[in-house]
Amino acid sequence: MLTGKQKRYLRSMAHHLTPIFQVGKGGVNENMVKQIQEALEVRELIKVSILQNNMDDKHAVAEDLATGAGAEMVQLIGHTVVLYKESKENKTIVLP
């Protein structure tokens, strides 16, 4: 689990990122979760946007993404989810 201080730090790092995945009306599927896991291994911190045509509850979608990818949900702001997972090979982010 991340502390409040760590989440604040990650939020500031994620501010300039652009979402690299979009959850549409198909919702969260295995293929998407697999791609998100791979992206997290490379980048550690990513943004995912939930499109307007997705009828699921955005909190449930964010939770599904985080659990499926084995990541921490740093923030859900509007329709954008920020996810963090410490990389095994490409560790670049040092948490406070």
PDB file of C-alpha atoms in Angstrom:
ATOM      1  CA  MET A   1       0.000   0.000   0.000  1.00  0.00           C
ATOM      2  CA  LEU A   2       1.122   3.514  -0.792  1.00  0.00           C
ATOM      3  CA  THR A   3       1.234   6.222   1.862  1.00  0.00           C
ATOM      4  CA  GLY A   4      -0.418   9.613   1.336  1.00  0.00           C
ATOM      5  CA  LYS A   5       2.980  11.202   0.791  1.00  0.00           C
ATOM      6  CA  GLN A   6       3.892   8.641  -1.882  1.00  0.00           C
ATOM      7  CA  LYS A   7       0.550   9.094  -3.648  1.00  0.00           C
ATOM      8  CA  ARG A   8       1.043  12.857  -3.646  1.00  0.00           C
ATOM      9  CA  TYR A   9       4.496  12.410  -5.168  1.00  0.00           C
ATOM     10  CA  LEU A  10       3.168  10.037  -7.859  1.00  0.00           C
ATOM     11  CA  ARG A  11       0.268  12.395  -8.653  1.00  0.00           C
ATOM     12  CA  SER A  12       2.735  15.218  -9.270  1.00  0.00           C
ATOM     13  CA  MET A  13       4.758  12.945 -11.573  1.00  0.00           C
ATOM     14  CA  ALA A  14       1.637  11.795 -13.437  1.00  0.00           C
ATOM     15  CA  HIS A  15       0.375  15.328 -14.016  1.00  0.00           C
ATOM     16  CA  HIS A  16       2.172  15.791 -17.345  1.00  0.00           C
ATOM     17  CA  LEU A  17       1.457  12.274 -18.648  1.00  0.00           C
ATOM     18  CA  THR A  18      -1.127  11.633 -21.343  1.00  0.00           C
ATOM     19  CA  PRO A  19      -3.433   8.611 -21.102  1.00  0.00           C
ATOM     20  CA  ILE A  20      -2.027   5.681 -23.098  1.00  0.00           C
ATOM     21  CA  PHE A  21      -5.088   3.420 -22.778  1.00  0.00           C
ATOM     22  CA  GLN A  22      -8.798   4.023 -23.148  1.00  0.00           C
ATOM     23  CA  VAL A  23     -11.623   1.982 -21.678  1.00  0.00           C
ATOM     24  CA  GLY A  24     -14.577   2.129 -24.071  1.00  0.00           C
ATOM     25  CA  LYS A  25     -18.025   0.598 -24.008  1.00  0.00           C
ATOM     26  CA  GLY A  26     -16.485  -2.894 -24.127  1.00  0.00           C
ATOM     27  CA  GLY A  27     -15.275  -2.348 -20.564  1.00  0.00           C
ATOM     28  CA  VAL A  28     -12.194  -3.979 -19.059  1.00  0.00           C
ATOM     29  CA  ASN A  29     -11.050  -7.177 -20.767  1.00  0.00           C
ATOM     30  CA  GLU A  30      -8.156  -9.616 -20.358  1.00  0.00           C
ATOM     31  CA  ASN A  31      -6.252  -8.309 -23.361  1.00  0.00           C
ATOM     32  CA  MET A  32      -6.377  -4.733 -22.060  1.00  0.00           C
ATOM     33  CA  VAL A  33      -5.236  -5.798 -18.587  1.00  0.00           C
ATOM     34  CA  LYS A  34      -2.313  -7.719 -20.139  1.00  0.00           C
ATOM     35  CA  GLN A  35      -1.244  -4.663 -22.163  1.00  0.00           C
ATOM     36  CA  ILE A  36      -1.544  -2.435 -19.081  1.00  0.00           C
ATOM     37  CA  GLN A  37       0.663  -4.863 -17.105  1.00  0.00           C
ATOM     38  CA  GLU A  38       3.307  -4.697 -19.842  1.00  0.00           C
ATOM     39  CA  ALA A  39       3.130  -0.894 -19.985  1.00  0.00           C
ATOM     40  CA  LEU A  40       3.460  -0.678 -16.186  1.00  0.00           C
ATOM     41  CA  GLU A  41       6.554  -2.888 -16.306  1.00  0.00           C
ATOM     42  CA  VAL A  42       8.161  -0.425 -18.728  1.00  0.00           C
ATOM     43  CA  ARG A  43       6.869   2.892 -17.359  1.00  0.00           C
ATOM     44  CA  GLU A  44       5.766   2.187 -13.736  1.00  0.00           C
ATOM     45  CA  LEU A  45       3.264   5.064 -13.849  1.00  0.00           C
ATOM     46  CA  ILE A  46       0.495   5.347 -16.452  1.00  0.00           C
ATOM     47  CA  LYS A  47      -2.800   7.084 -17.078  1.00  0.00           C
ATOM     48  CA  VAL A  48      -5.890   5.358 -18.443  1.00  0.00           C
ATOM     49  CA  SER A  49      -8.905   7.319 -19.605  1.00  0.00           C
ATOM     50  CA  ILE A  50     -12.449   6.003 -19.271  1.00  0.00           C
ATOM     51  CA  LEU A  51     -14.450   7.085 -22.306  1.00  0.00           C
ATOM     52  CA  GLN A  52     -17.927   8.630 -22.092  1.00  0.00           C
ATOM     53  CA  ASN A  53     -19.496   5.632 -23.855  1.00  0.00           C
ATOM     54  CA  ASN A  54     -18.480   3.305 -21.003  1.00  0.00           C
ATOM     55  CA  MET A  55     -21.626   2.735 -18.947  1.00  0.00           C
ATOM     56  CA  ASP A  56     -19.899   1.049 -15.990  1.00  0.00           C
ATOM     57  CA  ASP A  57     -19.233   2.902 -12.744  1.00  0.00           C
ATOM     58  CA  LYS A  58     -15.853   4.616 -13.133  1.00  0.00           C
ATOM     59  CA  HIS A  59     -14.801   3.559  -9.622  1.00  0.00           C
ATOM     60  CA  ALA A  60     -15.504  -0.088 -10.496  1.00  0.00           C
ATOM     61  CA  VAL A  61     -13.566   0.248 -13.773  1.00  0.00           C
ATOM     62  CA  ALA A  62     -10.591   1.814 -11.949  1.00  0.00           C
ATOM     63  CA  GLU A  63     -10.692  -0.949  -9.320  1.00  0.00           C
ATOM     64  CA  ASP A  64     -10.857  -3.665 -12.015  1.00  0.00           C
ATOM     65  CA  LEU A  65      -7.855  -2.177 -13.823  1.00  0.00           C
ATOM     66  CA  ALA A  66      -5.774  -1.890 -10.664  1.00  0.00           C
ATOM     67  CA  THR A  67      -6.625  -5.374  -9.393  1.00  0.00           C
ATOM     68  CA  GLY A  68      -6.252  -7.013 -12.799  1.00  0.00           C
ATOM     69  CA  ALA A  69      -2.853  -5.437 -13.420  1.00  0.00           C
ATOM     70  CA  GLY A  70      -1.695  -5.950  -9.826  1.00  0.00           C
ATOM     71  CA  ALA A  71      -1.131  -2.205  -9.543  1.00  0.00           C
ATOM     72  CA  GLU A  72      -1.909   0.563  -7.074  1.00  0.00           C
ATOM     73  CA  MET A  73      -4.571   3.085  -7.981  1.00  0.00           C
ATOM     74  CA  VAL A  74      -2.917   6.427  -7.270  1.00  0.00           C
ATOM     75  CA  GLN A  75      -5.811   8.624  -8.315  1.00  0.00           C
ATOM     76  CA  LEU A  76      -9.151   8.705 -10.098  1.00  0.00           C
ATOM     77  CA  ILE A  77      -9.845  12.217 -11.271  1.00  0.00           C
ATOM     78  CA  GLY A  78     -12.710  12.848 -13.663  1.00  0.00           C
ATOM     79  CA  HIS A  79     -12.557   9.960 -16.106  1.00  0.00           C
ATOM     80  CA  THR A  80      -8.798   9.445 -15.795  1.00  0.00           C
ATOM     81  CA  VAL A  81      -7.189   6.735 -13.683  1.00  0.00           C
ATOM     82  CA  VAL A  82      -3.543   6.921 -12.602  1.00  0.00           C
ATOM     83  CA  LEU A  83      -1.946   3.529 -11.934  1.00  0.00           C
ATOM     84  CA  TYR A  84       1.444   2.706 -10.400  1.00  0.00           C
ATOM     85  CA  LYS A  85       3.313  -0.555 -10.146  1.00  0.00           C
ATOM     86  CA  GLU A  86       6.965  -0.931  -9.216  1.00  0.00           C
ATOM     87  CA  SER A  87       8.909  -2.348 -12.147  1.00  0.00           C
ATOM     88  CA  LYS A  88      11.056  -5.461 -11.732  1.00  0.00           C
ATOM     89  CA  GLU A  89      13.640  -4.615 -14.419  1.00  0.00           C
ATOM     90  CA  ASN A  90      13.157  -0.924 -15.257  1.00  0.00           C
ATOM     91  CA  LYS A  91      12.850   0.701 -11.844  1.00  0.00           C
ATOM     92  CA  THR A  92      13.095   4.482 -12.344  1.00  0.00           C
ATOM     93  CA  ILE A  93      10.742   5.972  -9.767  1.00  0.00           C
ATOM     94  CA  VAL A  94      12.110   6.324  -6.242  1.00  0.00           C
ATOM     95  CA  LEU A  95       9.312   6.832  -3.754  1.00  0.00           C
ATOM     96  CA  PRO A  96       9.799   9.211  -0.824  1.00  0.00           C
TER      97      PRO A  96
END
